Coordinates of C-alpha atoms and ligand atoms in Angstrom, one line a residue:
M1 CA 14.4 -29.8 2.7
A2 CA 15.5 -26.3 3.0
Q3 CA 16.1 -24.7 -0.4
E4 CA 18.5 -22.1 -1.8
V5 CA 17.0 -19.4 -4.0
R6 CA 17.9 -15.8 -5.1
G7 CA 16.6 -12.8 -3.1
V8 CA 17.2 -9.0 -2.9
I9 CA 19.0 -8.0 0.2
A10 CA 19.4 -4.6 1.8
P11 CA 22.7 -5.2 3.6
G12 CA 23.0 -2.0 5.6
K13 CA 21.8 1.6 6.0
D14 CA 21.8 3.4 2.6
E15 CA 23.8 0.6 1.0
A16 CA 22.8 -0.5 -2.5
V17 CA 20.6 -3.6 -2.5
R18 CA 22.0 -6.7 -4.1
V19 CA 20.8 -10.2 -5.2
E20 CA 22.2 -12.9 -2.9
T21 CA 21.5 -16.6 -2.3
I22 CA 19.2 -17.2 0.6
V23 CA 18.0 -20.3 2.4
V24 CA 14.3 -20.9 2.8
P25 CA 13.5 -23.5 5.4
D26 CA 10.6 -26.0 5.2
P27 CA 7.3 -24.5 6.5
G28 CA 6.7 -25.2 10.2
P29 CA 3.3 -25.5 11.9
G30 CA 0.9 -22.8 10.5
E31 CA 3.4 -21.7 7.8
A32 CA 3.6 -21.9 4.0
V33 CA 6.4 -21.6 1.4
V34 CA 5.2 -19.6 -1.6
R35 CA 6.8 -19.6 -5.0
V36 CA 6.7 -15.9 -5.8
Q37 CA 5.5 -14.9 -9.3
A38 CA 5.5 -11.1 -9.0
C39 CA 6.4 -8.5 -6.4
G40 CA 5.9 -4.7 -6.7
V41 CA 8.5 -2.1 -5.7
C42 CA 7.0 0.1 -2.9
H43 CA 8.3 3.2 -1.0
T44 CA 8.4 1.1 2.1
D45 CA 11.1 -1.1 0.6
L46 CA 13.1 2.0 0.0
H47 CA 12.5 3.2 3.6
Y48 CA 13.8 -0.2 4.9
K49 CA 16.9 0.2 2.8
Q50 CA 17.4 3.7 4.2
G51 CA 17.1 2.5 7.7
G52 CA 14.0 4.5 8.3
I53 CA 11.8 1.6 9.6
S54 CA 14.2 -0.5 11.7
D55 CA 17.9 -1.2 12.3
D56 CA 17.4 -5.0 11.9
F57 CA 19.7 -5.3 8.8
P58 CA 20.0 -7.3 6.6
F59 CA 16.5 -7.1 5.2
L60 CA 15.0 -9.4 2.6
L61 CA 13.0 -6.7 0.7
G62 CA 9.7 -7.0 -1.2
H63 CA 6.1 -7.2 0.1
E64 CA 3.6 -6.5 -2.7
A65 CA 3.4 -10.0 -4.0
A66 CA 1.5 -12.9 -5.5
G67 CA 2.5 -16.4 -6.1
V68 CA 1.7 -20.1 -5.8
V69 CA 1.8 -22.0 -2.5
E70 CA 4.4 -24.7 -2.8
S71 CA 4.2 -26.4 0.6
V72 CA 2.4 -26.0 3.9
G73 CA 3.2 -27.0 7.5
D74 CA 1.2 -28.9 10.0
G75 CA -2.3 -27.6 10.8
V76 CA -2.7 -25.5 7.7
T77 CA -6.2 -25.9 6.2
D78 CA -7.1 -22.6 4.5
V79 CA -4.5 -22.9 1.7
A80 CA -2.9 -25.9 0.0
P81 CA -0.1 -26.5 -2.5
G82 CA -1.0 -25.2 -5.9
D83 CA -3.2 -22.3 -4.7
F84 CA -2.7 -18.9 -6.2
V85 CA -2.4 -16.4 -3.4
I86 CA -1.8 -12.7 -2.6
L87 CA 0.4 -12.1 0.4
N88 CA -0.5 -9.7 3.2
W89 CA 1.8 -8.2 5.9
R90 CA 0.5 -10.2 8.9
A91 CA -2.1 -12.7 9.7
V92 CA -4.7 -11.1 11.9
C93 CA -6.2 -13.0 14.8
G94 CA -9.9 -12.3 14.1
N95 CA -10.8 -12.5 17.8
C96 CA -9.3 -9.5 19.6
R97 CA -11.2 -6.3 20.4
A98 CA -9.8 -4.5 17.3
C99 CA -10.7 -7.4 14.9
L100 CA -14.1 -7.8 16.4
R101 CA -14.7 -4.0 15.9
G102 CA -13.9 -4.2 12.2
R103 CA -10.4 -2.6 12.4
P104 CA -8.2 -5.7 11.8
W105 CA -5.1 -3.6 11.1
Y106 CA -5.2 -2.5 14.7
C107 CA -5.2 -6.2 15.7
F108 CA -3.3 -6.9 19.0
A109 CA -2.2 -10.4 17.9
T110 CA -1.0 -10.3 14.3
H111 CA 1.9 -12.6 13.4
N112 CA 4.1 -13.5 10.5
A113 CA 6.7 -16.2 10.0
G114 CA 9.5 -14.2 11.7
Q115 CA 13.2 -14.3 10.9
K116 CA 13.7 -17.9 9.7
M117 CA 15.2 -17.3 6.3
T118 CA 19.0 -16.8 6.2
L119 CA 21.9 -15.7 4.0
A120 CA 23.4 -18.8 2.4
A121 CA 27.0 -17.3 2.6
T122 CA 27.0 -16.4 6.3
G123 CA 24.0 -18.1 7.9
Q124 CA 22.9 -14.6 9.1
E125 CA 19.2 -14.3 9.8
L126 CA 17.2 -12.1 7.4
S127 CA 14.4 -9.7 8.4
P128 CA 11.7 -10.0 5.8
A129 CA 10.2 -6.6 4.8
L130 CA 6.7 -6.2 6.4
G131 CA 7.0 -9.9 7.4
I132 CA 7.0 -11.0 3.8
G133 CA 10.3 -10.7 1.9
A134 CA 9.1 -11.4 -1.6
F135 CA 11.9 -10.1 -3.8
A136 CA 12.8 -13.7 -3.8
E137 CA 12.0 -16.8 -5.9
K138 CA 10.5 -18.4 -2.8
T139 CA 9.5 -17.0 0.7
L140 CA 8.3 -18.4 4.0
V141 CA 5.2 -16.8 5.5
A142 CA 2.5 -17.6 8.0
A143 CA -0.3 -19.4 6.2
G144 CA -2.7 -16.7 7.4
Q145 CA -0.7 -14.2 5.3
C146 CA -1.9 -16.0 2.1
T147 CA -5.3 -15.2 0.5
K148 CA -6.6 -17.3 -2.4
V149 CA -7.8 -15.4 -5.4
D150 CA -8.9 -16.3 -9.0
P151 CA -5.8 -17.7 -10.7
S152 CA -6.7 -16.2 -14.1
V153 CA -5.4 -12.8 -13.1
A154 CA -1.9 -11.8 -14.1
P155 CA 0.4 -12.2 -11.0
A156 CA 1.9 -8.7 -11.6
V157 CA -1.5 -7.2 -11.2
A158 CA -2.6 -9.4 -8.3
G159 CA 0.4 -8.6 -6.1
L160 CA -0.4 -4.9 -6.1
L161 CA -3.3 -5.5 -3.8
G162 CA -0.8 -6.7 -1.2
C163 CA 0.1 -3.1 -0.3
G164 CA -0.3 0.3 -1.9
V165 CA -3.2 -0.2 -4.2
M166 CA -5.2 -1.9 -1.4
A167 CA -4.3 1.0 1.0
G168 CA -5.7 3.5 -1.5
I169 CA -8.8 1.6 -2.6
G170 CA -9.5 0.7 1.1
A171 CA -9.1 4.3 2.2
A172 CA -12.0 5.2 0.0
I173 CA -14.3 2.2 0.3
N174 CA -13.6 0.9 3.8
T175 CA -12.3 3.9 5.9
G176 CA -14.0 6.7 4.0
N177 CA -17.2 4.8 3.3
V178 CA -17.4 6.6 -0.1
G179 CA -20.9 6.0 -1.5
R180 CA -23.0 6.7 -4.6
G181 CA -23.2 10.4 -5.4
D182 CA -20.5 11.5 -2.9
S183 CA -18.0 14.2 -3.7
V184 CA -14.5 13.1 -3.0
A185 CA -11.2 15.0 -3.0
V186 CA -7.9 13.1 -3.2
I187 CA -4.8 15.1 -2.2
G188 CA -1.6 13.5 -3.6
C189 CA -2.0 11.2 -6.6
G190 CA 0.9 8.8 -6.5
G191 CA 0.1 5.0 -6.5
V192 CA -1.9 5.3 -3.2
G193 CA -3.8 8.4 -4.2
D194 CA -4.6 7.0 -7.6
A195 CA -6.0 3.9 -6.0
A196 CA -8.2 6.1 -3.8
V197 CA -9.4 7.7 -7.0
A198 CA -10.1 4.3 -8.6
G199 CA -11.8 3.1 -5.3
S200 CA -14.0 6.3 -5.2
H201 CA -15.0 5.7 -8.9
L202 CA -15.8 2.1 -8.1
A203 CA -18.0 3.2 -5.2
G204 CA -20.0 5.5 -7.4
A205 CA -18.7 8.9 -6.3
A206 CA -20.3 11.7 -8.5
K207 CA -17.3 14.1 -8.2
I208 CA -13.7 13.0 -7.8
I209 CA -11.3 15.9 -7.4
A210 CA -7.6 15.0 -7.8
V211 CA -5.0 17.4 -6.3
D212 CA -1.3 17.2 -6.9
I213 CA 1.7 19.4 -7.7
D214 CA 2.7 17.5 -10.8
D215 CA 0.6 17.7 -14.0
R216 CA 1.7 14.3 -15.1
K217 CA 0.1 12.8 -12.0
L218 CA -3.1 14.7 -12.5
E219 CA -3.4 13.4 -16.1
K220 CA -2.9 9.9 -14.8
A221 CA -5.5 10.5 -12.1
R222 CA -8.0 11.5 -14.7
S223 CA -7.5 8.2 -16.5
M224 CA -8.3 6.5 -13.1
G225 CA -11.6 8.2 -12.8
A226 CA -10.9 11.8 -11.5
T227 CA -13.6 14.2 -12.8
H228 CA -11.7 17.4 -11.8
T229 CA -8.0 18.1 -11.3
I230 CA -6.2 20.9 -9.3
N231 CA -2.6 21.7 -9.5
S232 CA -2.0 23.0 -5.9
R233 CA 1.2 24.7 -6.9
E234 CA -0.9 27.1 -9.0
T235 CA -4.3 27.1 -7.3
D236 CA -5.4 27.1 -3.6
P237 CA -6.8 23.6 -3.4
V238 CA -9.1 24.3 -0.4
E239 CA -10.9 27.1 -2.3
A240 CA -11.0 25.2 -5.5
I241 CA -12.5 22.1 -3.8
R242 CA -15.1 24.3 -2.1
E243 CA -16.0 26.0 -5.4
L244 CA -16.4 22.6 -7.1
T245 CA -18.8 21.4 -4.3
G246 CA -21.2 24.3 -4.1
G247 CA -19.2 26.1 -1.4
F248 CA -19.4 23.2 1.1
G249 CA -16.3 21.1 0.7
A250 CA -16.1 17.5 -0.2
D251 CA -18.0 14.7 1.6
V252 CA -14.8 12.7 1.8
V253 CA -11.2 14.1 1.6
I254 CA -8.4 11.5 1.3
E255 CA -4.9 12.7 2.1
A256 CA -2.2 10.5 0.4
V257 CA 1.0 12.6 0.9
G258 CA 1.8 12.7 4.6
R259 CA 2.9 16.3 5.1
P260 CA 1.6 19.0 7.5
E261 CA 0.4 21.4 4.7
T262 CA -1.6 18.6 3.0
Y263 CA -3.1 17.4 6.3
K264 CA -4.2 21.0 6.8
Q265 CA -5.7 21.2 3.3
A266 CA -7.6 18.0 3.9
F267 CA -8.9 19.3 7.2
Y268 CA -10.3 22.4 5.6
A269 CA -11.4 21.0 2.3
R270 CA -14.1 18.7 3.7
D271 CA -17.8 19.6 4.2
L272 CA -18.6 20.5 7.8
A273 CA -20.0 17.0 8.4
G274 CA -17.6 15.3 6.0
T275 CA -14.8 12.8 6.6
V276 CA -11.1 13.2 6.4
V277 CA -9.2 10.0 5.7
L278 CA -5.4 10.2 6.4
V279 CA -3.4 7.6 4.4
G280 CA -0.2 9.6 3.9
V281 CA 2.4 8.6 6.6
P282 CA 4.1 11.6 8.2
T283 CA 7.6 11.5 9.8
P284 CA 8.0 11.7 13.6
E285 CA 9.0 15.4 13.8
M286 CA 6.0 16.7 11.7
K287 CA 3.5 18.8 13.6
L288 CA 0.1 20.4 12.8
E289 CA -1.3 23.4 14.5
L290 CA -5.0 24.1 14.3
P291 CA -7.3 26.6 16.0
L292 CA -9.3 24.5 18.5
L293 CA -12.4 26.4 17.5
D294 CA -12.0 25.0 14.0
V295 CA -11.5 21.4 15.4
F296 CA -14.6 21.8 17.5
G297 CA -16.7 23.7 14.9
R298 CA -16.0 21.4 12.0
G299 CA -17.8 18.3 13.0
G300 CA -17.5 15.2 10.9
A301 CA -14.8 12.7 11.3
L302 CA -11.0 12.6 11.1
K303 CA -9.8 9.0 10.5
S304 CA -6.5 7.4 9.7
S305 CA -6.5 4.4 7.4
W306 CA -4.1 1.5 8.0
Y307 CA -3.7 -0.9 5.0
G308 CA -7.0 0.5 3.8
D309 CA -8.7 -1.1 6.8
C310 CA -8.9 -4.2 4.6
L311 CA -9.9 -7.7 5.5
P312 CA -7.8 -9.6 3.0
S313 CA -10.1 -12.6 2.9
R314 CA -13.0 -10.4 2.0
D315 CA -11.3 -7.6 -0.1
F316 CA -8.6 -9.4 -2.2
P317 CA -10.9 -11.9 -4.0
M318 CA -13.6 -9.2 -4.5
L319 CA -11.3 -6.7 -6.1
I320 CA -9.6 -9.3 -8.3
D321 CA -13.1 -10.4 -9.5
L322 CA -14.0 -6.8 -10.2
H323 CA -10.8 -6.4 -12.2
L324 CA -11.5 -9.6 -14.2
Q325 CA -15.0 -8.3 -15.0
G326 CA -13.5 -5.1 -16.4
R327 CA -15.0 -2.9 -13.6
L328 CA -11.7 -2.0 -11.9
D329 CA -8.5 -1.5 -14.0
L330 CA -5.8 -2.7 -11.6
A331 CA -3.4 -3.2 -14.6
A332 CA -3.2 0.5 -15.0
F333 CA -1.1 0.7 -11.9
V334 CA 1.7 -1.4 -13.4
T335 CA 4.1 1.0 -15.2
E336 CA 6.7 -1.6 -16.0
T337 CA 7.8 -5.2 -15.3
I338 CA 11.4 -5.7 -14.3
E339 CA 14.0 -8.4 -13.4
L340 CA 15.0 -9.2 -9.8
T341 CA 18.4 -7.6 -10.5
D342 CA 16.8 -4.2 -11.4
V343 CA 15.3 -3.3 -8.0
E344 CA 18.0 -0.7 -7.2
K345 CA 17.3 1.0 -10.6
A346 CA 13.5 0.9 -9.9
F347 CA 14.1 2.8 -6.6
E348 CA 15.8 5.6 -8.7
R349 CA 12.8 5.8 -11.1
M350 CA 10.4 5.8 -8.2
H351 CA 12.4 8.7 -6.6
Q352 CA 12.1 10.7 -9.8
G353 CA 8.3 10.2 -9.8
D354 CA 8.4 8.4 -13.2
V355 CA 6.5 5.3 -12.2
L356 CA 3.3 4.3 -10.4
R357 CA 4.6 0.8 -9.9
S358 CA 7.6 -1.2 -11.2
V359 CA 6.9 -4.9 -10.7
V360 CA 9.5 -7.7 -10.5
V361 CA 8.2 -10.7 -12.4
F362 CA 9.8 -14.2 -12.0
Ligands
APR401 N1 0.5 18.6 -2.5 C1 -0.1 17.7 -3.3 N2 0.6 16.6 -3.8 C2 1.8 16.4 -3.4 C3 2.5 17.3 -2.5 C4 1.8 18.4 -2.1 N3 2.3 19.3 -1.2 N4 3.7 16.8 -2.3 C5 3.8 15.7 -3.0 N5 2.7 15.4 -3.7 C6 2.3 14.3 -4.6 C7 3.5 13.8 -5.5 O1 3.6 14.6 -6.6 C8 3.0 12.4 -5.8 O2 2.2 12.3 -6.9 O3 2.0 13.2 -3.8 C9 2.2 12.0 -4.5 C10 2.9 11.0 -3.6 O4 3.0 9.8 -4.3 P1 4.1 8.8 -4.2 O5 5.4 9.5 -3.8 O6 4.1 7.9 -5.4 O7 3.7 7.9 -2.9 P2 2.6 6.8 -2.7 O8 3.2 5.5 -2.9 O9 1.3 7.1 -3.5 O10 2.3 7.0 -1.2 C11 1.7 8.2 -0.6 O11 0.7 7.1 1.3 O12 0.7 5.0 2.2 C12 1.3 6.3 2.2 O13 3.6 5.9 2.9 C13 2.8 6.3 1.9 O14 3.0 8.5 2.8 C14 2.9 7.7 1.6 C15 1.6 8.1 0.9
ZN402 ZN1 -7.0 -9.5 16.2
ZN403 ZN1 4.2 -1.3 0.4

């Protein structure tokens, strides 16, 4: 039986979001209905609301979520009703060239449940944000978007791995291959950058240099494991990073802002044979000009990181276990828990840089 629940809708470009009654159908073959327990507020939700990602309004927002599987459709064997799961953007196929080469987020055949949920009042189809739509009491997803994890973790903490925190930790441990004794610089210490700091700390990096233009962010980064901090409004970060690394530059530089000047800093702040990991997403008009001789002369690797190059089935349970063992403080990313009706206000706080994550709990 289709069910009616409350969900946060972005009705049109730049319009305030609002809570509406939505219809969630029964799961079809390969699908699951999840009772959402917590969902974080991410910049991408704001970008959807602003029309920056697609014109497919109305959107059902929310995509950093954890909850309990309520029902599954035919052919679903990996999850069952009652399982505690973290949701991911799309089920990856596991078989294409990208999956087989260990880059599942470049998979050619990802899928989600599509646009099957509707607005109760008008019957209009809803576009779920990142194929999830979890600012809702229940949501319909592909079963492959659900990963079982230890149910003793708080849902507000677990859900964070569904997006920003996984992107940052994965940028360090998967894309950057940060290892014991490495020096790492993280440029931009919002939620994603701080997660890259925490991931580098987890991986055993000896030096973790946090760079930001806001001293509040640098202080927070220190609590996440940064050993040095640089305010790049006051100090040239490239010179400071070189100075802190014996004149060489960092083994791994992680860029988590998404702007030309910080891309350039990342490029020049690495050791000649080091790795640059780009996590910050630029806008289409941004350009970077570099002398070709520098591109040629500075070997190493320039990599972008999608969703932290994570494999949810491998990484979600592992990171939750590390959190439960006290070795990775995922709870530090939750600034506040809020009601479903407070998402619009949470966007404002995010815009002011006051929060790492506001999380809706149900
Ligand atoms: N130099 C250094 N830090 C900067 C600069 C700059 N020029 N400009 C902004 N910052 C800092 C901000 O002060 C903030 O702490 O970058 C941080 C950005 O953090 P958030 O706005 O919280 O964004 P976050 O969610 O962490 O995402 C960062 O990663 O995945 C991508 O799309 C995401 O592009 C975004 C980036
Ligand atoms: Zn694939
Ligand atoms: Zn997100």
